[in-house]
Amino acid sequence: MVLFVWYVGDAVAQGQKETVLQGFFTNDIYDCFPARQLQKDFSAHLGLEKGQRVIFDDDLFLDMNGEAVQYTAASNGKVIAYMAVGELDFVVTTQEVYEHFVGQIPMRDLSALLPPDLYARLSPCIALAEGTEGTDVPAAIEMSQCRFLQGADLEGERYYLFVPYNAPHDQAICAFIRYCFP
């Protein structure tokens, strides 16, 4: 009973905070993107005020080979639901999962989102995907050169950061990408 009361109180308190950035990390089997630590570090980096918060989630896994069907369905549902209501700012995931989402949702054009200096610096890492107009747009950033993956042995696995077309926090997304690629 005490746990339930604490949970309800915490949910009410968290609901009153302004979300500055929300991102999901999926299929991070190497634990390169520990959400709780990143959330804490990036919040400090931004210098958030008391009523603001960053939300990162790394408990999502999508198996495109048909294994872990229920967990994959739940994780996919969460990603799609947060995108549908315009609350998800970015996803970092494997190439396989990124390619799965490319066919399902329109991606943000990173050349329009990112400041010119940052876009130019990251241009060798940019991946193209079909945009809302049916033409290819720079839609994702291959993450091998980010601070979290440099020197990591990922056995050939590649991670991509993509931004859904309706991501709500442009400035915070850009700040996070700068934080990833110092």
Coordinates of C-alpha atoms in Angstrom, one line a residue:
M1 CA 0.0 0.0 0.0
V2 CA 2.8 2.4 0.9
L3 CA 4.5 1.6 -2.4
F4 CA 1.3 2.4 -4.3
V5 CA 0.8 5.7 -2.6
W6 CA 4.5 6.6 -3.3
Y7 CA 4.0 5.7 -7.0
V8 CA 0.9 7.8 -7.4
G9 CA 2.5 10.7 -5.6
D10 CA 5.6 10.4 -7.8
A11 CA 3.5 10.2 -11.0
V12 CA 1.6 13.3 -10.1
A13 CA 4.9 15.2 -9.3
Q14 CA 6.6 14.1 -12.5
G15 CA 3.5 15.0 -14.5
Q16 CA 3.9 18.6 -13.4
K17 CA 7.4 18.9 -14.8
E18 CA 8.1 20.3 -18.2
T19 CA 9.8 17.7 -20.4
V20 CA 12.7 19.3 -22.2
L21 CA 13.8 16.3 -24.2
Q22 CA 12.6 12.7 -24.6
G23 CA 14.6 9.9 -26.2
F24 CA 14.6 6.2 -26.5
F25 CA 17.6 3.9 -26.9
T26 CA 16.6 0.5 -28.3
N27 CA 18.5 -2.8 -28.7
D28 CA 21.5 -1.5 -26.7
I29 CA 22.8 -4.9 -25.9
Y30 CA 26.3 -3.5 -25.3
D31 CA 25.0 -0.9 -22.8
C32 CA 26.6 2.0 -24.6
F33 CA 23.7 4.3 -23.8
P34 CA 22.8 3.8 -20.1
A35 CA 19.7 5.9 -20.0
R36 CA 19.6 6.8 -16.3
Q37 CA 23.2 8.0 -16.3
L38 CA 22.8 9.8 -19.6
Q39 CA 19.6 11.5 -18.4
K40 CA 21.4 12.7 -15.3
D41 CA 24.6 13.9 -17.1
F42 CA 22.7 15.6 -19.9
S43 CA 20.3 17.3 -17.5
A44 CA 23.3 18.7 -15.7
H45 CA 24.9 19.7 -19.0
L46 CA 21.7 21.7 -19.9
G47 CA 21.5 23.2 -16.4
L48 CA 17.8 22.3 -16.1
E49 CA 15.7 24.2 -13.6
K50 CA 13.7 22.5 -10.9
G51 CA 10.5 22.1 -12.9
Q52 CA 12.2 20.6 -16.0
R53 CA 13.3 17.1 -16.9
V54 CA 14.9 15.0 -19.5
I55 CA 13.5 11.5 -20.1
F56 CA 15.5 8.7 -21.6
D57 CA 14.5 5.1 -21.8
D58 CA 16.8 2.2 -22.7
D59 CA 14.5 -0.7 -21.7
L60 CA 13.2 -1.2 -25.3
F61 CA 14.1 -4.1 -27.6
L62 CA 12.8 -4.9 -31.1
D63 CA 13.8 -8.2 -32.5
M64 CA 13.3 -8.1 -36.3
N65 CA 13.9 -11.9 -36.6
G66 CA 10.6 -12.9 -34.9
E67 CA 12.0 -13.8 -31.5
A68 CA 10.8 -12.1 -28.3
V69 CA 7.6 -11.4 -30.1
Q70 CA 5.6 -10.0 -27.1
Y71 CA 8.5 -7.8 -25.9
T72 CA 9.1 -6.6 -29.4
A73 CA 5.4 -5.8 -29.9
A74 CA 5.3 -3.8 -26.6
S75 CA 8.5 -1.9 -27.4
N76 CA 7.4 -1.1 -31.0
G77 CA 4.0 0.0 -29.6
K78 CA 5.7 2.3 -27.1
V79 CA 7.9 3.9 -29.8
I80 CA 5.0 4.3 -32.3
A81 CA 2.6 5.7 -29.6
Y82 CA 5.1 8.3 -28.4
M83 CA 5.7 9.3 -32.0
A84 CA 2.0 9.4 -32.8
V85 CA 1.3 11.9 -29.9
G86 CA 4.3 14.0 -30.8
E87 CA 6.2 13.4 -27.5
L88 CA 9.3 11.6 -28.8
D89 CA 12.3 13.6 -29.8
F90 CA 14.7 11.0 -31.0
V91 CA 15.5 7.2 -31.1
V92 CA 19.0 5.7 -31.1
T93 CA 18.8 2.1 -32.4
T94 CA 20.5 -0.5 -34.5
Q95 CA 20.7 -0.2 -38.3
E96 CA 18.2 -3.1 -38.6
V97 CA 15.6 -1.4 -36.4
Y98 CA 16.2 2.0 -38.0
E99 CA 15.5 0.5 -41.4
H100 CA 12.3 -1.0 -40.0
F101 CA 11.1 2.5 -38.9
V102 CA 12.1 4.2 -42.1
G103 CA 9.4 2.3 -43.9
Q104 CA 6.8 3.2 -41.2
I105 CA 7.2 6.8 -40.3
P106 CA 8.4 10.0 -41.9
M107 CA 11.7 11.3 -40.6
R108 CA 12.8 14.8 -39.9
D109 CA 15.1 16.4 -42.4
L110 CA 18.3 16.9 -40.5
S111 CA 19.6 19.5 -42.9
A112 CA 16.7 21.7 -41.9
L113 CA 16.9 20.8 -38.1
L114 CA 20.6 21.0 -37.4
P115 CA 22.6 24.3 -37.3
P116 CA 24.8 24.5 -40.5
D117 CA 28.1 24.1 -38.6
L118 CA 26.9 20.9 -36.8
Y119 CA 25.3 19.5 -40.0
A120 CA 28.5 20.1 -42.0
R121 CA 30.6 18.4 -39.3
L122 CA 28.3 15.4 -39.2
S123 CA 27.7 15.1 -42.9
P124 CA 30.0 12.0 -43.3
C125 CA 27.8 10.2 -40.7
I126 CA 24.4 11.2 -42.2
A127 CA 22.1 8.5 -43.7
L128 CA 19.3 9.2 -46.2
A129 CA 15.7 8.0 -46.0
E130 CA 12.5 8.8 -47.7
G131 CA 11.0 12.1 -46.3
T132 CA 7.4 13.3 -46.1
E133 CA 7.5 14.6 -49.8
G134 CA 8.6 11.2 -51.1
T135 CA 12.2 12.3 -51.8
D136 CA 15.3 11.2 -49.9
V137 CA 16.3 13.4 -47.0
P138 CA 19.2 13.3 -44.5
A139 CA 17.3 11.5 -41.8
A140 CA 19.7 9.8 -39.4
I141 CA 23.1 10.0 -37.9
E142 CA 25.3 6.9 -37.8
M143 CA 26.7 7.0 -34.2
S144 CA 30.1 5.2 -34.4
Q145 CA 31.9 8.5 -33.9
C146 CA 29.9 9.7 -31.0
R147 CA 31.4 9.9 -27.5
F148 CA 29.7 6.8 -26.3
L149 CA 30.8 4.4 -29.1
Q150 CA 34.4 5.5 -29.8
G151 CA 36.6 2.6 -29.2
A152 CA 33.7 0.2 -28.4
D153 CA 33.8 -3.3 -29.8
L154 CA 30.3 -3.7 -31.2
E155 CA 31.1 -6.7 -33.4
G156 CA 30.0 -4.8 -36.6
E157 CA 26.7 -3.5 -35.1
R158 CA 25.9 0.1 -36.1
Y159 CA 23.7 2.5 -34.2
Y160 CA 21.7 5.4 -35.7
L161 CA 20.0 8.4 -34.2
F162 CA 16.8 9.5 -36.0
V163 CA 14.3 12.2 -35.3
P164 CA 10.6 11.6 -36.0
Y165 CA 9.0 14.2 -38.2
N166 CA 6.9 15.7 -35.3
A167 CA 9.6 15.8 -32.6
P168 CA 8.7 18.7 -30.3
H169 CA 12.0 20.0 -28.9
D170 CA 14.3 21.1 -31.7
Q171 CA 16.8 23.1 -29.6
A172 CA 17.2 20.3 -27.1
I173 CA 17.6 17.7 -29.9
C174 CA 20.4 19.8 -31.4
A175 CA 22.0 20.2 -27.9
F176 CA 21.9 16.5 -27.4
I177 CA 23.5 15.8 -30.7
R178 CA 26.3 18.3 -30.0
Y179 CA 26.7 16.6 -26.6
C180 CA 27.1 13.2 -28.4
F181 CA 29.6 14.6 -30.9
P182 CA 31.9 17.0 -28.9

